[in-house]
GROMACS .gro file of C-alpha atoms in nm:
model
  388
    1MET     CA    1 -23.580   0.030  16.477
    2ALA     CA    2 -23.420   0.050  16.821
    3ARG     CA    3 -23.080   0.190  16.921
    4ILE     CA    4 -22.901  -0.076  17.124
    5HIS     CA    5 -22.568  -0.031  17.302
    6TYR     CA    6 -22.384  -0.355  17.385
    7GLY     CA    7 -22.103  -0.375  17.641
    8LEU     CA    8 -21.890  -0.683  17.690
    9ALA     CA    9 -21.586  -0.807  17.875
   10GLY     CA   10 -21.264  -0.869  17.687
   11GLU     CA   11 -21.110  -1.167  17.868
   12GLY     CA   12 -21.087  -1.453  17.618
   13ARG     CA   13 -21.313  -1.474  17.313
   14GLY     CA   14 -21.622  -1.632  17.467
   15HIS     CA   15 -21.787  -1.297  17.539
   16ALA     CA   16 -21.715  -1.171  17.188
   17VAL     CA   17 -21.842  -1.488  17.020
   18ARG     CA   18 -22.161  -1.478  17.225
   19ALA     CA   19 -22.210  -1.110  17.134
   20ARG     CA   20 -22.145  -1.183  16.766
   21THR     CA   21 -22.434  -1.429  16.766
   22LEU     CA   22 -22.679  -1.163  16.883
   23LEU     CA   23 -22.530  -0.890  16.665
   24GLU     CA   24 -22.581  -1.100  16.354
   25ALA     CA   25 -22.945  -1.156  16.449
   26LEU     CA   26 -23.018  -0.796  16.545
   27HIS     CA   27 -22.849  -0.570  16.292
   28ALA     CA   28 -23.110  -0.625  16.021
   29ASP     CA   29 -23.369  -0.448  16.238
   30HIS     CA   30 -23.170  -0.228  16.475
   31GLU     CA   31 -22.872   0.004  16.510
   32LEU     CA   32 -22.602  -0.133  16.742
   33VAL     CA   33 -22.304   0.023  16.916
   34VAL     CA   34 -22.064  -0.228  17.069
   35HIS     CA   35 -21.832  -0.123  17.353
   36ALA     CA   36 -21.552  -0.380  17.358
   37PRO     CA   37 -21.213  -0.404  17.531
   38GLY     CA   38 -20.909  -0.621  17.467
   39ASP     CA   39 -20.963  -0.953  17.291
   40ALA     CA   40 -21.328  -0.872  17.225
   41PHE     CA   41 -21.241  -0.554  17.034
   42THR     CA   42 -20.965  -0.734  16.840
   43PHE     CA   43 -21.212  -1.002  16.735
   44LEU     CA   44 -21.516  -0.787  16.654
   45ALA     CA   45 -21.376  -0.463  16.509
   46PRO     CA   46 -21.252  -0.610  16.178
   47LEU     CA   47 -21.577  -0.801  16.130
   48TYR     CA   48 -21.787  -0.485  16.141
   49SER     CA   49 -21.552  -0.229  15.991
   50GLY     CA   50 -21.767  -0.002  15.774
   51HIS     CA   51 -22.089  -0.181  15.864
   52PRO     CA   52 -22.391   0.049  15.819
   53ARG     CA   53 -22.567  -0.058  16.141
   54VAL     CA   54 -22.294  -0.192  16.372
   55GLU     CA   55 -22.022   0.026  16.522
   56VAL     CA   56 -21.751  -0.125  16.745
   57ARG     CA   57 -21.584   0.114  16.991
   58GLU     CA   58 -21.281   0.025  17.202
   59VAL     CA   59 -21.310   0.080  17.578
   60PRO     CA   60 -21.084  -0.004  17.874
   61GLY     CA   61 -21.140  -0.342  18.035
   62LEU     CA   62 -21.007  -0.597  18.279
   63ARG     CA   63 -20.823  -0.920  18.213
   64TRP     CA   64 -20.648  -1.182  18.424
   65ALA     CA   65 -20.269  -1.167  18.465
   66TYR     CA   66 -20.079  -1.496  18.462
   67SER     CA   67 -19.760  -1.615  18.629
   68GLU     CA   68 -19.477  -1.783  18.439
   69ARG     CA   69 -19.614  -2.121  18.556
   70GLY     CA   70 -19.949  -2.051  18.391
   71ARG     CA   71 -20.147  -1.979  18.707
   72VAL     CA   72 -20.375  -1.680  18.749
   73ALA     CA   73 -20.161  -1.419  18.926
   74PHE     CA   74 -20.410  -1.282  19.176
   75VAL     CA   75 -20.188  -1.006  19.318
   76ARG     CA   76 -20.095  -0.870  18.976
   77SER     CA   77 -20.454  -0.913  18.857
   78GLY     CA   78 -20.568  -0.720  19.165
   79LEU     CA   79 -20.326  -0.434  19.097
   80GLU     CA   80 -20.441  -0.407  18.737
   81SER     CA   81 -20.801  -0.418  18.855
   82ALA     CA   82 -20.734  -0.133  19.097
   83ALA     CA   83 -20.598   0.082  18.813
   84TYR     CA   84 -20.912   0.011  18.610
   85LEU     CA   85 -21.142   0.086  18.903
   86ARG     CA   86 -20.975   0.426  18.949
   87ARG     CA   87 -21.074   0.509  18.591
   88LEU     CA   88 -21.424   0.368  18.625
   89PRO     CA   89 -21.613   0.681  18.745
   90GLY     CA   90 -21.492   0.887  18.450
   91LEU     CA   91 -21.564   0.604  18.209
   92ILE     CA   92 -21.921   0.575  18.342
   93ARG     CA   93 -21.977   0.949  18.303
   94GLY     CA   94 -21.860   0.944  17.943
   95LEU     CA   95 -22.071   0.641  17.854
   96ALA     CA   96 -22.377   0.789  18.024
   97GLU     CA   97 -22.341   1.100  17.810
   98ASP     CA   98 -22.314   0.881  17.498
   99LEU     CA   99 -22.633   0.694  17.590
  100ARG     CA  100 -22.820   1.018  17.655
  101ARG     CA  101 -22.694   1.196  17.343
  102GLU     CA  102 -22.755   0.895  17.116
  103ARG     CA  103 -23.097   0.823  17.269
  104ALA     CA  104 -23.028   0.457  17.342
  105ASP     CA  105 -23.337   0.235  17.376
  106LEU     CA  106 -23.166  -0.063  17.543
  107VAL     CA  107 -22.829  -0.160  17.688
  108ILE     CA  108 -22.716  -0.522  17.671
  109THR     CA  109 -22.429  -0.613  17.901
  110ASP     CA  110 -22.210  -0.923  17.894
  111PHE     CA  111 -22.031  -0.899  18.228
  112GLU     CA  112 -21.922  -0.540  18.164
  113PRO     CA  113 -21.940  -0.298  18.460
  114ALA     CA  114 -21.917   0.051  18.310
  115LEU     CA  115 -22.188   0.062  18.042
  116SER     CA  116 -22.436  -0.111  18.272
  117ARG     CA  117 -22.384   0.154  18.540
  118ALA     CA  118 -22.413   0.426  18.278
  119ALA     CA  119 -22.748   0.277  18.171
  120ARG     CA  120 -22.873   0.289  18.527
  121ARG     CA  121 -22.755   0.649  18.562
  122VAL     CA  122 -22.960   0.773  18.265
  123GLY     CA  123 -23.254   0.533  18.299
  124VAL     CA  124 -23.196   0.313  17.991
  125PRO     CA  125 -23.338  -0.043  18.025
  126LEU     CA  126 -23.070  -0.302  18.099
  127LEU     CA  127 -23.057  -0.662  17.976
  128ALA     CA  128 -22.775  -0.893  18.092
  129VAL     CA  129 -22.666  -1.180  17.864
  130ASP     CA  130 -22.370  -1.367  18.006
  131HIS     CA  131 -22.243  -1.688  18.160
  132GLN     CA  132 -22.101  -1.552  18.485
  133ALA     CA  133 -22.447  -1.495  18.635
  134PHE     CA  134 -22.477  -1.869  18.688
  135LEU     CA  135 -22.275  -1.791  19.002
  136THR     CA  136 -22.557  -1.576  19.143
  137THR     CA  137 -22.860  -1.765  19.010
  138SER     CA  138 -22.773  -2.134  19.061
  139ASP     CA  139 -22.845  -2.374  19.343
  140PHE     CA  140 -22.501  -2.521  19.419
  141SER     CA  141 -22.607  -2.760  19.694
  142ALA     CA  142 -22.486  -3.058  19.488
  143LEU     CA  143 -22.130  -2.926  19.455
  144PRO     CA  144 -21.842  -3.056  19.668
  145ARG     CA  145 -21.776  -2.836  19.970
  146ALA     CA  146 -21.462  -2.670  19.830
  147LEU     CA  147 -21.631  -2.580  19.501
  148ARG     CA  148 -21.939  -2.454  19.691
  149ALA     CA  149 -21.712  -2.221  19.885
  150HIS     CA  150 -21.546  -2.097  19.566
  151ALA     CA  151 -21.887  -2.045  19.403
  152ALA     CA  152 -22.012  -1.845  19.702
  153PHE     CA  153 -21.700  -1.625  19.702
  154MET     CA  154 -21.715  -1.560  19.328
  155GLY     CA  155 -22.091  -1.512  19.338
  156ALA     CA  156 -22.051  -1.230  19.588
  157PHE     CA  157 -21.803  -1.063  19.352
  158VAL     CA  158 -22.022  -1.112  19.044
  159ALA     CA  159 -22.326  -0.970  19.224
  160ARG     CA  160 -22.135  -0.647  19.289
  161TRP     CA  161 -21.961  -0.627  18.953
  162SER     CA  162 -22.255  -0.465  18.776
  163PRO     CA  163 -22.602  -0.345  18.878
  164ALA     CA  164 -22.898  -0.583  18.868
  165PRO     CA  165 -23.055  -0.579  18.520
  166ASP     CA  166 -23.420  -0.550  18.432
  167LEU     CA  167 -23.396  -0.896  18.274
  168ARG     CA  168 -23.116  -1.154  18.285
  169VAL     CA  169 -23.020  -1.432  18.041
  170VAL     CA  170 -22.777  -1.696  18.170
  171SER     CA  171 -22.610  -1.876  17.879
  172SER     CA  172 -22.442  -2.206  17.963
  173PHE     CA  173 -22.376  -2.554  17.826
  174TYR     CA  174 -22.518  -2.686  18.156
  175ARG     CA  175 -22.830  -2.584  18.341
  176PRO     CA  176 -22.821  -2.609  18.722
  177ALA     CA  177 -23.140  -2.567  18.922
  178LEU     CA  178 -23.216  -2.203  18.997
  179ARG     CA  179 -23.195  -2.065  19.347
  180PRO     CA  180 -23.539  -2.022  19.503
  181GLY     CA  181 -23.695  -1.678  19.514
  182LEU     CA  182 -23.549  -1.535  19.193
  183GLY     CA  183 -23.890  -1.456  19.042
  184ASP     CA  184 -23.940  -1.434  18.665
  185GLY     CA  185 -23.642  -1.211  18.587
  186VAL     CA  186 -23.402  -1.491  18.489
  187ARG     CA  187 -23.395  -1.690  18.165
  188GLN     CA  188 -23.165  -1.992  18.135
  189THR     CA  189 -23.049  -2.076  17.783
  190GLY     CA  190 -22.797  -2.300  17.617
  191VAL     CA  191 -22.483  -2.158  17.461
  192LEU     CA  192 -22.560  -1.904  17.187
  193LEU     CA  193 -22.459  -2.059  16.854
  194ARG     CA  194 -22.338  -1.818  16.587
  195ASP     CA  195 -22.449  -1.868  16.228
  196ALA     CA  196 -22.117  -2.022  16.125
  197ILE     CA  197 -22.159  -2.298  16.386
  198ARG     CA  198 -22.528  -2.349  16.315
  199GLU     CA  199 -22.463  -2.387  15.942
  200ALA     CA  200 -22.152  -2.606  15.972
  201ARG     CA  201 -22.158  -2.963  15.841
  202PRO     CA  202 -21.967  -3.180  16.090
  203THR     CA  203 -21.726  -3.445  15.960
  204ARG     CA  204 -21.436  -3.642  16.108
  205ALA     CA  205 -21.111  -3.565  15.927
  206GLY     CA  206 -20.868  -3.742  16.160
  207PHE     CA  207 -20.720  -3.454  16.360
  208LEU     CA  208 -20.772  -3.288  16.698
  209LEU     CA  209 -20.849  -2.922  16.762
  210ALA     CA  210 -20.690  -2.763  17.069
  211TYR     CA  211 -20.766  -2.419  17.208
  212LEU     CA  212 -20.512  -2.326  17.474
  213ARG     CA  213 -20.425  -1.971  17.574
  214PRO     CA  214 -20.072  -1.857  17.667
  215GLY     CA  215 -20.126  -1.924  18.039
  216VAL     CA  216 -20.145  -2.303  17.984
  217PRO     CA  217 -19.843  -2.496  18.122
  218GLU     CA  218 -19.576  -2.605  17.877
  219ARG     CA  219 -19.618  -2.964  17.997
  220ALA     CA  220 -19.962  -2.980  17.835
  221LEU     CA  221 -19.813  -2.875  17.501
  222GLU     CA  222 -19.552  -3.148  17.530
  223VAL     CA  223 -19.829  -3.407  17.566
  224LEU     CA  224 -19.993  -3.276  17.249
  225ARG     CA  225 -19.664  -3.272  17.057
  226SER     CA  226 -19.645  -3.648  17.106
  227ALA     CA  227 -20.014  -3.713  17.025
  228PRO     CA  228 -20.087  -4.005  16.786
  229MET     CA  229 -20.269  -3.774  16.542
  230GLU     CA  230 -20.236  -3.417  16.418
  231VAL     CA  231 -20.332  -3.144  16.666
  232ARG     CA  232 -20.432  -2.804  16.528
  233LEU     CA  233 -20.356  -2.559  16.806
  234TYR     CA  234 -20.537  -2.226  16.838
  235GLY     CA  235 -20.495  -1.953  17.097
  236ARG     CA  236 -20.115  -1.921  17.094
  237GLY     CA  237 -20.049  -1.772  16.753
  238ARG     CA  238 -19.918  -1.914  16.428
  239GLY     CA  239 -19.583  -2.090  16.434
  240PRO     CA  240 -19.378  -2.378  16.295
  241ALA     CA  241 -19.488  -2.739  16.336
  242GLU     CA  242 -19.376  -2.907  16.658
  243GLY     CA  243 -19.424  -3.282  16.641
  244ALA     CA  244 -19.798  -3.343  16.606
  245LEU     CA  245 -19.875  -2.975  16.677
  246ARG     CA  246 -19.970  -2.734  16.400
  247ARG     CA  247 -19.999  -2.379  16.533
  248CYS     CA  248 -20.284  -2.186  16.371
  249ALA     CA  249 -20.367  -1.816  16.377
  250VAL     CA  250 -20.701  -1.738  16.542
  251GLU     CA  251 -20.916  -1.659  16.239
  252GLU     CA  252 -21.288  -1.724  16.259
  253ALA     CA  253 -21.352  -1.902  15.930
  254GLY     CA  254 -21.055  -2.135  15.968
  255PHE     CA  255 -21.132  -2.205  16.332
  256VAL     CA  256 -21.496  -2.293  16.262
  257ARG     CA  257 -21.395  -2.508  15.966
  258ASP     CA  258 -21.150  -2.702  16.183
  259LEU     CA  259 -21.398  -2.728  16.470
  260ALA     CA  260 -21.652  -2.885  16.236
  261ALA     CA  261 -21.397  -3.126  16.083
  262CYS     CA  262 -21.201  -3.238  16.391
  263ASP     CA  263 -21.245  -3.571  16.570
  264ALA     CA  264 -21.242  -3.411  16.916
  265VAL     CA  265 -21.159  -3.093  17.107
  266ILE     CA  266 -20.900  -3.034  17.380
  267SER     CA  267 -20.930  -2.700  17.553
  268THR     CA  268 -20.944  -2.497  17.866
  269ALA     CA  269 -21.283  -2.512  18.037
  270GLY     CA  270 -21.441  -2.203  17.882
  271ASN     CA  271 -21.819  -2.217  17.851
  272GLN     CA  272 -21.866  -2.096  17.493
  273LEU     CA  273 -21.627  -2.329  17.311
  274ILE     CA  274 -21.746  -2.633  17.507
  275GLY     CA  275 -22.106  -2.557  17.413
  276GLU     CA  276 -22.020  -2.504  17.045
  277ALA     CA  277 -21.818  -2.826  17.029
  278LEU     CA  278 -22.096  -3.033  17.188
  279ALA     CA  279 -22.351  -2.880  16.950
  280LEU     CA  280 -22.139  -3.008  16.660
  281GLY     CA  281 -22.116  -3.354  16.814
  282LYS     CA  282 -21.750  -3.313  16.913
  283PRO     CA  283 -21.632  -3.479  17.234
  284VAL     CA  284 -21.447  -3.239  17.463
  285LEU     CA  285 -21.152  -3.296  17.696
  286ALA     CA  286 -21.121  -2.979  17.904
  287ALA     CA  287 -20.902  -2.863  18.189
  288PRO     CA  288 -20.953  -2.540  18.383
  289GLU     CA  289 -20.685  -2.274  18.365
  290LEU     CA  290 -20.475  -2.293  18.679
  291GLY     CA  291 -20.639  -2.080  18.948
  292ASN     CA  292 -20.947  -2.000  18.738
  293ARG     CA  293 -21.232  -2.094  18.974
  294GLU     CA  294 -21.508  -2.029  18.722
  295GLN     CA  295 -21.348  -2.279  18.485
  296GLU     CA  296 -21.315  -2.528  18.771
  297LEU     CA  297 -21.693  -2.513  18.808
  298ASN     CA  298 -21.739  -2.551  18.434
  299ALA     CA  299 -21.515  -2.858  18.442
  300TRP     CA  300 -21.716  -3.013  18.726
  301TYR     CA  301 -22.035  -2.979  18.523
  302LEU     CA  302 -21.862  -3.095  18.204
  303ALA     CA  303 -21.770  -3.421  18.377
  304ARG     CA  304 -22.145  -3.476  18.425
  305THR     CA  305 -22.239  -3.376  18.070
  306PRO     CA  306 -22.272  -3.638  17.794
  307GLY     CA  307 -21.982  -3.603  17.553
  308GLY     CA  308 -21.748  -3.428  17.794
  309VAL     CA  309 -21.446  -3.533  17.997
  310ALA     CA  310 -21.286  -3.307  18.258
  311THR     CA  311 -20.927  -3.323  18.375
  312THR     CA  312 -20.659  -3.091  18.513
  313PHE     CA  313 -20.339  -2.985  18.347
  314GLU     CA  314 -20.148  -3.168  18.620
  315ALA     CA  315 -20.329  -3.491  18.526
  316LEU     CA  316 -20.314  -3.443  18.148
  317ASP     CA  317 -20.056  -3.692  18.024
  318SER     CA  318 -20.019  -3.927  17.730
  319ALA     CA  319 -20.218  -4.200  17.904
  320ALA     CA  320 -20.512  -3.965  17.974
  321LEU     CA  321 -20.507  -3.847  17.612
  322THR     CA  322 -20.500  -4.208  17.487
  323ARG     CA  323 -20.803  -4.298  17.701
  324PHE     CA  324 -20.994  -3.997  17.571
  325LEU     CA  325 -20.916  -4.078  17.209
  326ALA     CA  326 -21.020  -4.441  17.255
  327ALA     CA  327 -21.362  -4.325  17.380
  328ARG     CA  328 -21.412  -4.041  17.134
  329HIS     CA  329 -21.663  -4.213  16.903
  330ALA     CA  330 -21.895  -4.311  17.189
  331LEU     CA  331 -21.854  -3.962  17.338
  332ALA     CA  332 -21.946  -3.805  17.004
  333THR     CA  333 -22.278  -3.989  17.003
  334ALA     CA  334 -22.349  -3.864  17.356
  335ALA     CA  335 -22.249  -3.508  17.264
  336ARG     CA  336 -22.494  -3.499  16.973
  337ALA     CA  337 -22.777  -3.609  17.203
  338SER     CA  338 -22.711  -3.319  17.442
  339ALA     CA  339 -22.682  -3.041  17.180
  340THR     CA  340 -22.872  -2.720  17.258
  341ASP     CA  341 -22.886  -2.375  17.097
  342GLY     CA  342 -22.973  -2.089  17.328
  343THR     CA  343 -22.996  -1.826  17.053
  344PRO     CA  344 -23.376  -1.831  17.001
  345ASP     CA  345 -23.437  -1.793  17.376
  346ALA     CA  346 -23.184  -1.509  17.402
  347LEU     CA  347 -23.344  -1.326  17.110
  348ALA     CA  348 -23.684  -1.370  17.272
  349ALA     CA  349 -23.542  -1.204  17.585
  350VAL     CA  350 -23.413  -0.909  17.379
  351ALA     CA  351 -23.760  -0.872  17.225
  352GLU     CA  352 -23.922  -0.890  17.568
  353ALA     CA  353 -23.687  -0.627  17.711
  354LEU     CA  354 -23.746  -0.388  17.420
  355GLN     CA  355 -24.121  -0.427  17.425
  356ARG     CA  356 -24.180  -0.428  17.799
  357PHE     CA  357 -23.927  -0.172  17.920
  358THR     CA  358 -23.943   0.079  17.635
  359ARG     CA  359 -24.322   0.084  17.682
  360GLN     CA  360 -24.269   0.159  18.052
  361ARG     CA  361 -24.046   0.450  17.955
  362GLY     CA  362 -24.319   0.586  17.729
  363ARG     CA  363 -24.119   0.522  17.410
  364GLY     CA  364 -24.367   0.278  17.255
  365ALA     CA  365 -24.313  -0.087  17.178
  366ALA     CA  366 -24.007  -0.160  16.967
  367ALA     CA  367 -23.994  -0.407  16.682
  368VAL     CA  368 -23.931  -0.768  16.772
  369PRO     CA  369 -23.562  -0.820  16.686
  370GLY     CA  370 -23.419  -1.098  16.482
  371PHE     CA  371 -23.741  -1.286  16.414
  372GLY     CA  372 -23.744  -1.213  16.041
  373ARG     CA  373 -23.468  -1.473  16.006
  374SER     CA  374 -23.482  -1.849  16.034
  375LEU     CA  375 -23.311  -2.023  16.323
  376ARG     CA  376 -23.276  -2.396  16.312
  377SER     CA  377 -23.404  -2.580  16.616
  378PRO     CA  378 -23.171  -2.777  16.850
  379ALA     CA  379 -23.325  -3.093  16.709
  380ALA     CA  380 -23.221  -2.989  16.360
  381ALA     CA  381 -22.873  -2.910  16.491
  382ARG     CA  382 -22.849  -3.260  16.637
  383GLU     CA  383 -22.962  -3.414  16.309
  384ARG     CA  384 -22.705  -3.204  16.118
  385ALA     CA  385 -22.433  -3.320  16.358
  386SER     CA  386 -22.459  -3.688  16.265
  387VAL     CA  387 -22.119  -3.789  16.137
  388ALA     CA  388 -22.068  -4.034  15.856
   0.00000   0.00000   0.00000
């Protein structure tokens, strides 16, 4: 049994959902301490309250600030980032002491800067499992010039955000060619599918699922209020019905149930939800959050992915929604054909990191994690996603 510390970012729920997938596979064989800020802590802490092998600790973290018009507010985000960075040295020292005192065997980081630096400080092996590393590992020569420039700028930031890991897993619903010269330290996987998604039985119940966070422009909500079918809206809290909109509280079981039963998904261009929807054979209409360059790249790749349609919130109107709904059955067939599950590959990377790097530290080979359980193959997921 290994002691694994897991640090993740708290912006949105994609990081937390991805971490949950690995936690569920690992806790049968290992002890896990999760360091989670913001939304990630809110999501994970209740799920593992009192768990004998998983402890969730709240830590400071970064998140985007938004303007009243729904755009990423870069100045305010920068000021909040500066306050966090001033606290970072002390946070690293405290986490390093925790790793040393608790004799951690491995640190997994999902775009989290403090725990990864603490691991490097005390010599604990470091495995990165995230989506953001596609910015540093991908060949973007096919992108339009403006997006290439954005990718280069963000890639420089991502490369400095946390130290280079011993092994890196890049989880994404798309798979660009890797940059030359990376060696064998990078593993590309599909989106990590949690058990609830893998076990879901997709149907079509005649409603749409929307996931839109508070930064989304009001105009987009007005389009959904006048939709020709019910829209179950997540990400903005529970509230009274507004036309076709039904506001739902973000609760995992209900969200997964609605994701499996909806006809299609309308969302911001976050990587995790898009991958989960496609795995369930759900067509996706996605628009990047205003000013979110990473989501702009996701949207560009979604437009070239079977089952996906990319737009912008400026272009999302009733006519665009009508076109998407008219094509949803054909898009669903294409989505099922492109379904992938990156969980087995990610678990293999955890096993590799434990075995290879703990041996190098003289700790002996650790048990292979998560392989006492059955994971359905992507082919089985595609077969399960056929809709009557």
